[in-house]
mmCIF file of C-alpha atoms in Angstrom:
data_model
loop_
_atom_site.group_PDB
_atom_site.id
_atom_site.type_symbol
_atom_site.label_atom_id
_atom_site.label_comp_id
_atom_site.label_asym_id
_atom_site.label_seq_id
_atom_site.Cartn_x
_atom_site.Cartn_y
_atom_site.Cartn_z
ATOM 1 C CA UNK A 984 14.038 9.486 0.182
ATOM 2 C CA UNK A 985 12.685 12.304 -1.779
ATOM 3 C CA UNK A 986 13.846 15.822 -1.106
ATOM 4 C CA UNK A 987 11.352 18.454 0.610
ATOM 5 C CA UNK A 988 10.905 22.355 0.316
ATOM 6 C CA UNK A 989 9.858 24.386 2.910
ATOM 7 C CA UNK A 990 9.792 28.519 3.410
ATOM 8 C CA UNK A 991 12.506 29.388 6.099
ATOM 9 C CA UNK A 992 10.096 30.837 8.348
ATOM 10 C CA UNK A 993 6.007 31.774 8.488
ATOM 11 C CA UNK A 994 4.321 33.826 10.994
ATOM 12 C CA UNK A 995 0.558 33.413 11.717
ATOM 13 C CA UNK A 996 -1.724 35.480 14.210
ATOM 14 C CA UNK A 997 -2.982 33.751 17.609
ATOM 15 C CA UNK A 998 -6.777 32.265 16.559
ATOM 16 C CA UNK A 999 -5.929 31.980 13.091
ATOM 17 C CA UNK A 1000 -4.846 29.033 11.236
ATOM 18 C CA UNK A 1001 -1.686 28.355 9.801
ATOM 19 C CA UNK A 1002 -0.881 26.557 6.718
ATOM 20 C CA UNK A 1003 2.494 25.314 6.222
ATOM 21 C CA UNK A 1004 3.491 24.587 2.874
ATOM 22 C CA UNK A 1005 5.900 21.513 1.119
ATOM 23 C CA UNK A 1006 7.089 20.730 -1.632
ATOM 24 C CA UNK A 1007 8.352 17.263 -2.788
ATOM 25 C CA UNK A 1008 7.938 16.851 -6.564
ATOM 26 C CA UNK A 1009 10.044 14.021 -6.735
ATOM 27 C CA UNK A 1010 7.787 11.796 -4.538
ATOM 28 C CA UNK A 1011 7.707 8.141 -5.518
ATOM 29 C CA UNK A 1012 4.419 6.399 -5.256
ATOM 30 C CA UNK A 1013 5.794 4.483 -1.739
ATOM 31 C CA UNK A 1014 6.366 7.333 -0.229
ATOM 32 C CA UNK A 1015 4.568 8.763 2.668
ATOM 33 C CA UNK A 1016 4.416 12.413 4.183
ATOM 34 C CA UNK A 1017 5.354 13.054 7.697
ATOM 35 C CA UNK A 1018 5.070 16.168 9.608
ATOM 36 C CA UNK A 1019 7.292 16.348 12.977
ATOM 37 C CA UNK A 1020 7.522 19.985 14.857
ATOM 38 C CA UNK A 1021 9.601 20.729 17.346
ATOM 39 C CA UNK A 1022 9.318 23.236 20.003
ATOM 40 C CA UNK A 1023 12.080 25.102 21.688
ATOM 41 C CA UNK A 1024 14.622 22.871 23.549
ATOM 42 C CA UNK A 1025 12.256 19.761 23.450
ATOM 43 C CA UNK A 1026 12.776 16.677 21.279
ATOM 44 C CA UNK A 1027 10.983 16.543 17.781
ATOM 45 C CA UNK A 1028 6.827 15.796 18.161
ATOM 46 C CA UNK A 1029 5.336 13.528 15.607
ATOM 47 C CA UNK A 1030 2.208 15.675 14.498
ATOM 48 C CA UNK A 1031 0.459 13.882 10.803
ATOM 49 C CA UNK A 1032 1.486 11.419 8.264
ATOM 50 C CA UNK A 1033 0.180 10.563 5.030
ATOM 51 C CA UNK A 1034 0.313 8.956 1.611
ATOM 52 C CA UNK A 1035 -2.341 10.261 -0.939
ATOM 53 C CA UNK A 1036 -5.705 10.799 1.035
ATOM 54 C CA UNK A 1037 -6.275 13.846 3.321
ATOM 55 C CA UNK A 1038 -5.462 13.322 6.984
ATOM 56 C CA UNK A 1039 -6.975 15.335 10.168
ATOM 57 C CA UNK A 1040 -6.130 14.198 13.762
ATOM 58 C CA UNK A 1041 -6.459 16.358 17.028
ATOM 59 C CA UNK A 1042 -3.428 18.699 16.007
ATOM 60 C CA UNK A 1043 -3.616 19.349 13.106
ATOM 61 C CA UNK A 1044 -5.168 18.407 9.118
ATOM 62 C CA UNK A 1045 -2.475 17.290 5.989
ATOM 63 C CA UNK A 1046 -3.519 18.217 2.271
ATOM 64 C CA UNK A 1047 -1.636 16.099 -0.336
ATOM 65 C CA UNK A 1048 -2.594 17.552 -3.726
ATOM 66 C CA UNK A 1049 -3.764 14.749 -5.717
ATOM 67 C CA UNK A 1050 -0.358 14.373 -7.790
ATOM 68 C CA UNK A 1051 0.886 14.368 -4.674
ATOM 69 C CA UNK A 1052 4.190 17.140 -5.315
ATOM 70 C CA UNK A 1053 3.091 19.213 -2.689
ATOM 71 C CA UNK A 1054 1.206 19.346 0.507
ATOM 72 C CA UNK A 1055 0.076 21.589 3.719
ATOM 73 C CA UNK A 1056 -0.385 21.025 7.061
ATOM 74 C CA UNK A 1057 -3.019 23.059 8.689
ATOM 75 C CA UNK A 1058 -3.152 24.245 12.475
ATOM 76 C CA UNK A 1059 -6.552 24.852 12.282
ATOM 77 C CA UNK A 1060 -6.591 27.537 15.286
ATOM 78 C CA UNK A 1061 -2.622 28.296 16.508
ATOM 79 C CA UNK A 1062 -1.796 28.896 19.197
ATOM 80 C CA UNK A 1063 1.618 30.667 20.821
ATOM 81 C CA UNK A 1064 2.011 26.987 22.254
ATOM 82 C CA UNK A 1065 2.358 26.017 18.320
ATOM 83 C CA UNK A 1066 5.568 28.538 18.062
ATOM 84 C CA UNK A 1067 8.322 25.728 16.610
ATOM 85 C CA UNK A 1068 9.904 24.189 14.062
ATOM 86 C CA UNK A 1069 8.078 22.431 11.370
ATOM 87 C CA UNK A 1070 9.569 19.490 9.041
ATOM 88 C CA UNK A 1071 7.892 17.839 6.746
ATOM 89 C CA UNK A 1072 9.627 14.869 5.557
ATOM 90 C CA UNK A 1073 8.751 12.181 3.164
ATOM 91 C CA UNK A 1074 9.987 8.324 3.024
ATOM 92 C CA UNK A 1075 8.940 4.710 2.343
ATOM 93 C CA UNK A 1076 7.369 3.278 5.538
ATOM 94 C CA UNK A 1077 9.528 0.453 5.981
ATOM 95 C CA UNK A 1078 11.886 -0.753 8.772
ATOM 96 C CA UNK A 1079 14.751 -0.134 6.981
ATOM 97 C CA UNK A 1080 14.417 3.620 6.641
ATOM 98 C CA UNK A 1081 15.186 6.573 9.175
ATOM 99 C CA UNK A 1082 13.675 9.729 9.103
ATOM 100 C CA UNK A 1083 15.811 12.365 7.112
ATOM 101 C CA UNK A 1084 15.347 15.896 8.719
ATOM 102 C CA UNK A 1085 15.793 19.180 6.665
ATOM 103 C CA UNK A 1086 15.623 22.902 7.629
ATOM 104 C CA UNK A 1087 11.903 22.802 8.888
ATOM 105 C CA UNK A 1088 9.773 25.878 8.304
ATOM 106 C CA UNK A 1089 9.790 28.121 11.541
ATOM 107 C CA UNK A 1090 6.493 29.492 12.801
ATOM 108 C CA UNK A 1091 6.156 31.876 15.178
ATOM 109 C CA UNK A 1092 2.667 32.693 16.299
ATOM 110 C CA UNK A 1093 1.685 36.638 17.446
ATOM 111 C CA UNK A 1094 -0.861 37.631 19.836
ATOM 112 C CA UNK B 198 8.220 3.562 30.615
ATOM 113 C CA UNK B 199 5.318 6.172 29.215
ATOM 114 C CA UNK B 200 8.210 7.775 26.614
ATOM 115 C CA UNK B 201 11.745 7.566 25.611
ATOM 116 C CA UNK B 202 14.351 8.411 28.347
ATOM 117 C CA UNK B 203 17.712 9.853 27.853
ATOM 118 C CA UNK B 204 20.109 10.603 30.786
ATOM 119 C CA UNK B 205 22.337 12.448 31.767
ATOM 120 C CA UNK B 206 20.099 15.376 30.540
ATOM 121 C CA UNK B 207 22.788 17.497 31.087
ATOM 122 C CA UNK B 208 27.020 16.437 30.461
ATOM 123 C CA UNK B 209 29.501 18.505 30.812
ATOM 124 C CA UNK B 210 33.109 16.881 29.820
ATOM 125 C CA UNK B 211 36.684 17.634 28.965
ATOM 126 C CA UNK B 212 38.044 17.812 26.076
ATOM 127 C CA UNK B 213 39.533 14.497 25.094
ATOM 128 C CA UNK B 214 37.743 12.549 27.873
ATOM 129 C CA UNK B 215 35.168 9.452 26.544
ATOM 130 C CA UNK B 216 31.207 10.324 27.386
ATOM 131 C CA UNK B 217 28.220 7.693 27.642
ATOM 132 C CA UNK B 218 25.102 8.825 26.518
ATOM 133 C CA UNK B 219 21.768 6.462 27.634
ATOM 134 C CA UNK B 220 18.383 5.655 25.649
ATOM 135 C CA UNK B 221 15.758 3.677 26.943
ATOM 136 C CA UNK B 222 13.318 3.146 24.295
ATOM 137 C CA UNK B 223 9.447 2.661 24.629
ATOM 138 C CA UNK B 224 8.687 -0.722 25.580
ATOM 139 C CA UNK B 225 8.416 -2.906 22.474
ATOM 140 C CA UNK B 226 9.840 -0.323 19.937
ATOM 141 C CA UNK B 227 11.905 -2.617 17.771
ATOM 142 C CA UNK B 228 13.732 0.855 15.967
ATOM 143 C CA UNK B 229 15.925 2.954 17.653
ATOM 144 C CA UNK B 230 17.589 6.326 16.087
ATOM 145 C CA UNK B 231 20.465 8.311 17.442
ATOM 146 C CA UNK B 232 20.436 11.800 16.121
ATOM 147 C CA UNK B 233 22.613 15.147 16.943
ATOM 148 C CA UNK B 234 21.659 18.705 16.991
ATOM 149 C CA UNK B 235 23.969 21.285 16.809
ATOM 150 C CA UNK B 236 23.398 25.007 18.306
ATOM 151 C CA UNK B 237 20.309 26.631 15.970
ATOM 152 C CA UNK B 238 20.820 23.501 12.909
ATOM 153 C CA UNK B 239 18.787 21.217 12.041
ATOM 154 C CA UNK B 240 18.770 17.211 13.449
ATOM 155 C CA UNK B 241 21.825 15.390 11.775
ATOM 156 C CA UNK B 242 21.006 11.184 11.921
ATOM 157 C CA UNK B 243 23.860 9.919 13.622
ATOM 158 C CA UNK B 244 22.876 6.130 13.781
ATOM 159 C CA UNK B 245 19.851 3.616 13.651
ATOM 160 C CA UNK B 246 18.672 0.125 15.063
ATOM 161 C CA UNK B 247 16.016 -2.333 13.591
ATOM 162 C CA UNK B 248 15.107 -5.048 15.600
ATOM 163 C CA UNK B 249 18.485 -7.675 15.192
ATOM 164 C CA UNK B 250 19.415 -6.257 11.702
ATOM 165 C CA UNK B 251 23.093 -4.286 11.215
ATOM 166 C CA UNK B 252 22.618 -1.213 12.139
ATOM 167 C CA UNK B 253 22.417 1.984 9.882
ATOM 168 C CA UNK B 254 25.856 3.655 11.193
ATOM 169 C CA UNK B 255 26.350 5.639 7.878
ATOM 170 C CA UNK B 256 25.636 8.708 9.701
ATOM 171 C CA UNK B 257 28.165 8.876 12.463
ATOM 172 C CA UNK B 258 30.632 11.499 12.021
ATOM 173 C CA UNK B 259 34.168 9.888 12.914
ATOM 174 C CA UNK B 260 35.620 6.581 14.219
ATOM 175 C CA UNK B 261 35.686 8.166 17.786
ATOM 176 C CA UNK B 262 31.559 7.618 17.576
ATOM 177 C CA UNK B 263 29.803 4.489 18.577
ATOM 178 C CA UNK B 264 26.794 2.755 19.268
ATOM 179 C CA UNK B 265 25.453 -0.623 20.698
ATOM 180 C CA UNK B 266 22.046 -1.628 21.639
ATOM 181 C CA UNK B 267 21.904 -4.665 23.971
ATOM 182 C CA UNK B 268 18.908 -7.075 24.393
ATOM 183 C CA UNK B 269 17.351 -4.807 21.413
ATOM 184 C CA UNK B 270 16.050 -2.483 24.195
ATOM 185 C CA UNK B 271 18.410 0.055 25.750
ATOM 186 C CA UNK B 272 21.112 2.214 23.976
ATOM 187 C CA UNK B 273 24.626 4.034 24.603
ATOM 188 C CA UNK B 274 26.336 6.193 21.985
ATOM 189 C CA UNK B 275 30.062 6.667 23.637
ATOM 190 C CA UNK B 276 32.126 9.380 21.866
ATOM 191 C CA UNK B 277 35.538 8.807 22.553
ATOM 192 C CA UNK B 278 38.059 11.160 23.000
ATOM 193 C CA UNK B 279 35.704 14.241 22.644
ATOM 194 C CA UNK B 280 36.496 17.487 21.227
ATOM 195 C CA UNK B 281 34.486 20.699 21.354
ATOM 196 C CA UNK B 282 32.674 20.369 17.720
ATOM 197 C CA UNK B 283 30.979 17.165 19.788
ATOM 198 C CA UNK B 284 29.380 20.090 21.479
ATOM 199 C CA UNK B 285 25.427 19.126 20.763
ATOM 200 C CA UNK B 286 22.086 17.724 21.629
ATOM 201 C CA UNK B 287 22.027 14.220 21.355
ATOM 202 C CA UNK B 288 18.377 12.665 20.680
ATOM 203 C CA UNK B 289 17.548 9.381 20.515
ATOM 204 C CA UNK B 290 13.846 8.013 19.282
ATOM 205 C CA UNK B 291 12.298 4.688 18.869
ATOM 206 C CA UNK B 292 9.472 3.493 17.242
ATOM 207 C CA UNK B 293 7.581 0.237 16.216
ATOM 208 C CA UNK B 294 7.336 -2.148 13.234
ATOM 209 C CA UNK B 295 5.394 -4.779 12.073
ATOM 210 C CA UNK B 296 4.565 -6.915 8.912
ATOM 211 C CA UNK B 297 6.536 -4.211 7.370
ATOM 212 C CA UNK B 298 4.655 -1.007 8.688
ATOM 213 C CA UNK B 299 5.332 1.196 11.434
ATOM 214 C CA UNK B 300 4.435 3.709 14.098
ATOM 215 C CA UNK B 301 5.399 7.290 13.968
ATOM 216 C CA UNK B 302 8.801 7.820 15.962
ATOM 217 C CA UNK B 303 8.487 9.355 19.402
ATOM 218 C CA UNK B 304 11.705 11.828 20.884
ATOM 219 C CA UNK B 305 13.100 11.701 24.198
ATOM 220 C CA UNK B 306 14.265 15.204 25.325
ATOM 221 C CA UNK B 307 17.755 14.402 24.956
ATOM 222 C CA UNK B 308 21.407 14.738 26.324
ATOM 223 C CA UNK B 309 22.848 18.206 26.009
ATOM 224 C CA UNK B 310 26.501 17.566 25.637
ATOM 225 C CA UNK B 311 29.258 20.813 26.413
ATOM 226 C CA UNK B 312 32.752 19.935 25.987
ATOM 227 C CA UNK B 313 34.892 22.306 26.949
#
Protein backbone atom coordinates (compact mmCIF):
# COMPACT_ATOMS: atom_id res chain seq x y z
CA UNK A 1 0.00 0.00 0.00
CA UNK A 2 1.11 3.45 -0.69
CA UNK A 3 2.65 5.54 2.04
CA UNK A 4 0.62 8.65 3.56
CA UNK A 5 1.71 12.12 5.05
CA UNK A 6 0.01 13.77 7.57
CA UNK A 7 0.96 17.06 9.94
CA UNK A 8 1.55 15.71 13.57
CA UNK A 9 -1.12 17.70 14.95
CA UNK A 10 -3.87 20.63 13.77
CA UNK A 11 -5.98 22.66 15.95
CA UNK A 12 -9.28 24.20 14.68
CA UNK A 13 -11.81 26.56 16.61
CA UNK A 14 -15.34 25.09 17.81
CA UNK A 15 -17.92 26.16 14.66
CA UNK A 16 -15.27 26.23 12.25
CA UNK A 17 -14.28 23.66 9.86
CA UNK A 18 -11.33 21.72 9.79
CA UNK A 19 -9.43 20.49 6.92
CA UNK A 20 -7.07 17.77 7.38
CA UNK A 21 -4.52 17.38 4.91
CA UNK A 22 -2.67 13.96 3.10
CA UNK A 23 -0.38 13.29 1.14
CA UNK A 24 0.15 10.04 -0.89
CA UNK A 25 2.03 10.76 -4.14
CA UNK A 26 2.77 7.36 -4.75
CA UNK A 27 -0.91 6.28 -5.14
CA UNK A 28 -1.52 3.57 -7.70
CA UNK A 29 -4.62 3.87 -9.76
CA UNK A 30 -6.38 0.80 -7.44
CA UNK A 31 -5.99 2.48 -4.65
CA UNK A 32 -8.62 3.97 -2.52
CA UNK A 33 -8.50 6.69 0.35
CA UNK A 34 -9.77 5.94 3.73
CA UNK A 35 -10.16 8.20 6.58
CA UNK A 36 -10.56 6.42 10.18
CA UNK A 37 -10.39 8.84 13.49
CA UNK A 38 -10.18 7.78 16.64
CA UNK A 39 -11.22 9.38 19.76
CA UNK A 40 -9.66 9.04 23.13
CA UNK A 41 -9.66 5.45 24.55
CA UNK A 42 -12.29 4.22 21.94
CA UNK A 43 -11.56 1.91 19.00
CA UNK A 44 -10.76 3.53 15.51
CA UNK A 45 -14.24 5.08 13.65
CA UNK A 46 -14.48 4.60 9.96
CA UNK A 47 -15.39 8.28 8.83
CA UNK A 48 -14.96 8.57 4.40
CA UNK A 49 -13.44 6.57 1.70
CA UNK A 50 -12.67 7.29 -1.73
CA UNK A 51 -10.99 6.66 -5.06
CA UNK A 52 -10.94 9.71 -7.49
CA UNK A 53 -14.42 11.53 -7.17
CA UNK A 54 -15.27 13.81 -4.19
CA UNK A 55 -17.09 12.15 -1.32
CA UNK A 56 -19.50 13.90 1.44
CA UNK A 57 -21.45 11.73 3.97
CA UNK A 58 -23.00 12.95 7.37
CA UNK A 59 -19.44 13.44 9.04
CA UNK A 60 -17.59 14.71 7.07
CA UNK A 61 -16.58 15.65 2.92
CA UNK A 62 -13.06 13.98 1.15
CA UNK A 63 -11.25 16.11 -1.67
CA UNK A 64 -8.96 13.94 -3.88
CA UNK A 65 -7.12 16.38 -6.16
CA UNK A 66 -7.63 15.17 -9.54
CA UNK A 67 -4.01 13.48 -9.84
CA UNK A 68 -5.02 12.13 -6.94
CA UNK A 69 -1.36 12.74 -4.66
CA UNK A 70 -3.11 14.44 -2.12
CA UNK A 71 -6.39 14.87 -0.43
CA UNK A 72 -8.46 16.60 2.62
CA UNK A 73 -11.02 15.65 4.69
CA UNK A 74 -13.29 18.37 5.79
CA UNK A 75 -15.33 18.58 9.19
CA UNK A 76 -17.48 20.95 7.88
CA UNK A 77 -18.50 22.49 11.46
CA UNK A 78 -16.13 20.70 14.46
CA UNK A 79 -16.99 20.16 17.15
CA UNK A 80 -14.95 19.40 20.71
CA UNK A 81 -16.71 15.88 20.17
CA UNK A 82 -14.35 15.77 16.86
CA UNK A 83 -11.07 16.14 19.27
CA UNK A 84 -9.07 12.69 17.97
CA UNK A 85 -6.85 11.14 15.96
CA UNK A 86 -7.08 11.29 12.27
CA UNK A 87 -5.50 8.60 9.71
CA UNK A 88 -5.84 8.67 6.44
CA UNK A 89 -4.79 5.58 4.82
CA UNK A 90 -4.81 4.39 1.32
CA UNK A 91 -5.04 0.62 -0.15
CA UNK A 92 -6.53 -1.61 -2.88
CA UNK A 93 -10.07 -2.62 -1.83
CA UNK A 94 -9.67 -6.18 -1.94
CA UNK A 95 -10.05 -9.05 0.60
CA UNK A 96 -6.68 -9.70 0.77
CA UNK A 97 -5.53 -6.39 2.20
CA UNK A 98 -5.59 -4.96 5.90
CA UNK A 99 -5.65 -1.56 6.74
CA UNK A 100 -2.05 -0.13 7.43
CA UNK A 101 -2.25 2.64 10.18
CA UNK A 102 0.36 5.52 10.42
CA UNK A 103 0.83 8.42 12.90
CA UNK A 104 -2.67 10.07 12.21
CA UNK A 105 -2.89 13.85 12.36
CA UNK A 106 -4.15 14.96 15.92
CA UNK A 107 -6.88 17.57 16.13
CA UNK A 108 -7.82 19.17 18.96
CA UNK A 109 -10.78 21.47 18.72
CA UNK A 110 -10.95 24.96 21.10
CA UNK A 111 -13.94 26.62 22.31
CA UNK B 1 -24.72 -8.35 17.73
CA UNK B 2 -25.14 -4.35 16.70
CA UNK B 3 -20.95 -4.04 16.75
CA UNK B 4 -17.84 -5.89 17.40
CA UNK B 5 -17.36 -7.21 21.01
CA UNK B 6 -14.16 -7.74 22.78
CA UNK B 7 -13.99 -9.07 26.40
CA UNK B 8 -12.39 -8.99 29.00
CA UNK B 9 -12.33 -5.13 28.54
CA UNK B 10 -10.05 -4.97 31.15
CA UNK B 11 -6.93 -7.98 31.97
CA UNK B 12 -4.70 -7.71 34.31
CA UNK B 13 -1.99 -10.76 34.31
CA UNK B 14 1.36 -11.89 35.56
CA UNK B 15 4.18 -11.85 34.03
CA UNK B 16 4.81 -15.13 32.31
CA UNK B 17 1.19 -16.36 32.70
CA UNK B 18 -0.84 -17.20 29.07
CA UNK B 19 -3.95 -14.54 28.44
CA UNK B 20 -7.10 -15.12 26.06
CA UNK B 21 -8.31 -12.27 24.43
CA UNK B 22 -12.16 -12.64 22.69
CA UNK B 23 -13.65 -11.04 19.34
CA UNK B 24 -16.97 -11.51 18.23
CA UNK B 25 -17.29 -10.05 14.91
CA UNK B 26 -20.45 -8.43 13.27
CA UNK B 27 -22.65 -10.98 12.01
CA UNK B 28 -21.64 -11.93 8.47
CA UNK B 29 -18.24 -10.04 8.41
CA UNK B 30 -16.14 -12.54 6.53
CA UNK B 31 -12.61 -10.31 7.64
CA UNK B 32 -11.39 -10.16 10.89
CA UNK B 33 -8.16 -7.97 12.06
CA UNK B 34 -6.28 -8.20 15.29
CA UNK B 35 -4.39 -5.06 15.98
CA UNK B 36 -2.26 -3.69 19.18
CA UNK B 37 -1.86 -0.30 20.54
CA UNK B 38 0.74 0.60 22.66
CA UNK B 39 0.59 3.60 25.37
CA UNK B 40 0.29 7.10 23.07
CA UNK B 41 1.55 4.95 19.43
CA UNK B 42 -0.11 4.38 16.78
CA UNK B 43 -2.25 0.82 15.88
CA UNK B 44 0.41 -1.94 15.03
CA UNK B 45 -1.60 -4.95 12.74
CA UNK B 46 -0.97 -7.89 14.63
CA UNK B 47 -2.98 -10.47 12.48
CA UNK B 48 -5.89 -10.86 9.85
CA UNK B 49 -8.71 -13.37 8.71
CA UNK B 50 -10.51 -13.61 5.26
CA UNK B 51 -13.26 -15.77 5.06
CA UNK B 52 -11.39 -19.64 4.92
CA UNK B 53 -8.13 -18.22 3.36
CA UNK B 54 -4.54 -18.50 5.53
CA UNK B 55 -4.48 -15.95 7.53
CA UNK B 56 -2.24 -12.74 7.29
CA UNK B 57 -0.02 -13.53 10.58
CA UNK B 58 3.00 -11.45 9.24
CA UNK B 59 2.33 -8.97 11.82
CA UNK B 60 2.53 -10.80 15.09
CA UNK B 61 5.41 -9.91 17.09
CA UNK B 62 6.92 -13.32 18.50
CA UNK B 63 6.13 -17.08 18.50
CA UNK B 64 4.50 -16.60 22.01
CA UNK B 65 1.46 -14.78 19.81
CA UNK B 66 -1.41 -16.59 18.29
CA UNK B 67 -4.57 -16.53 16.68
CA UNK B 68 -7.48 -18.87 15.54
CA UNK B 69 -10.84 -18.06 14.30
CA UNK B 70 -13.33 -20.96 14.53
CA UNK B 71 -16.52 -21.40 12.38
CA UNK B 72 -15.11 -18.06 10.56
CA UNK B 73 -17.02 -16.08 13.25
CA UNK B 74 -15.46 -15.63 16.69
CA UNK B 75 -11.74 -14.94 17.55
CA UNK B 76 -9.00 -15.49 20.43
CA UNK B 77 -5.48 -14.09 20.23
CA UNK B 78 -3.64 -16.07 23.31
CA UNK B 79 -0.20 -14.59 24.18
CA UNK B 80 1.67 -17.05 25.88
CA UNK B 81 3.97 -16.59 28.45
CA UNK B 82 3.45 -12.74 28.68
CA UNK B 83 5.92 -10.22 29.53
CA UNK B 84 5.40 -6.55 30.33
CA UNK B 85 6.21 -5.04 26.63
CA UNK B 86 2.70 -7.19 25.91
CA UNK B 87 1.43 -4.32 27.94
CA UNK B 88 -1.30 -2.81 25.23
CA UNK B 89 -4.70 -2.34 23.77
CA UNK B 90 -5.68 -5.10 21.82
CA UNK B 91 -8.40 -4.25 18.99
CA UNK B 92 -9.94 -6.43 16.90
CA UNK B 93 -12.30 -5.28 13.71
CA UNK B 94 -14.22 -7.06 11.10
CA UNK B 95 -15.65 -6.15 8.07
CA UNK B 96 -17.42 -7.55 4.89
CA UNK B 97 -16.52 -8.70 1.35
CA UNK B 98 -18.05 -9.54 -1.65
CA UNK B 99 -17.39 -10.14 -5.45
CA UNK B 100 -14.16 -8.67 -4.45
CA UNK B 101 -15.32 -5.34 -2.69
CA UNK B 102 -15.82 -4.51 0.76
CA UNK B 103 -17.31 -2.57 3.63
CA UNK B 104 -15.40 -0.15 5.70
CA UNK B 105 -13.98 -1.99 8.93
CA UNK B 106 -15.83 -1.32 12.16
CA UNK B 107 -13.63 -1.37 15.87
CA UNK B 108 -14.68 -2.95 18.93
CA UNK B 109 -13.42 -0.98 21.99
CA UNK B 110 -10.92 -3.43 22.82
CA UNK B 111 -9.01 -5.43 25.59
CA UNK B 112 -6.67 -3.32 27.66
CA UNK B 113 -4.00 -5.73 28.63
CA UNK B 114 -1.45 -4.74 31.99
CA UNK B 115 1.06 -7.25 32.74
CA UNK B 116 2.77 -6.69 35.54
Amino acid sequence: DAKTTQPTSMDCAEGRAANLPCNHSTISGNEYVYWYRQIHSQGPQYIIHGLKNNETNEMASLIITEDRKSSTLILPHATLRDTAVYYCIVRVNNAGNMLTFGGGTRLMVKP
Amino acid sequence: GAGVSQSPSNKVTEKGKDVELRCDPISGHTALYWYRQSLGQGLEFLIYFQGNSAPDKSGLPSDRFSAERTGGSVSTLTIQRTQQEDSAVYLCASSYWTGGLGTEAFFGQGTRLTVV
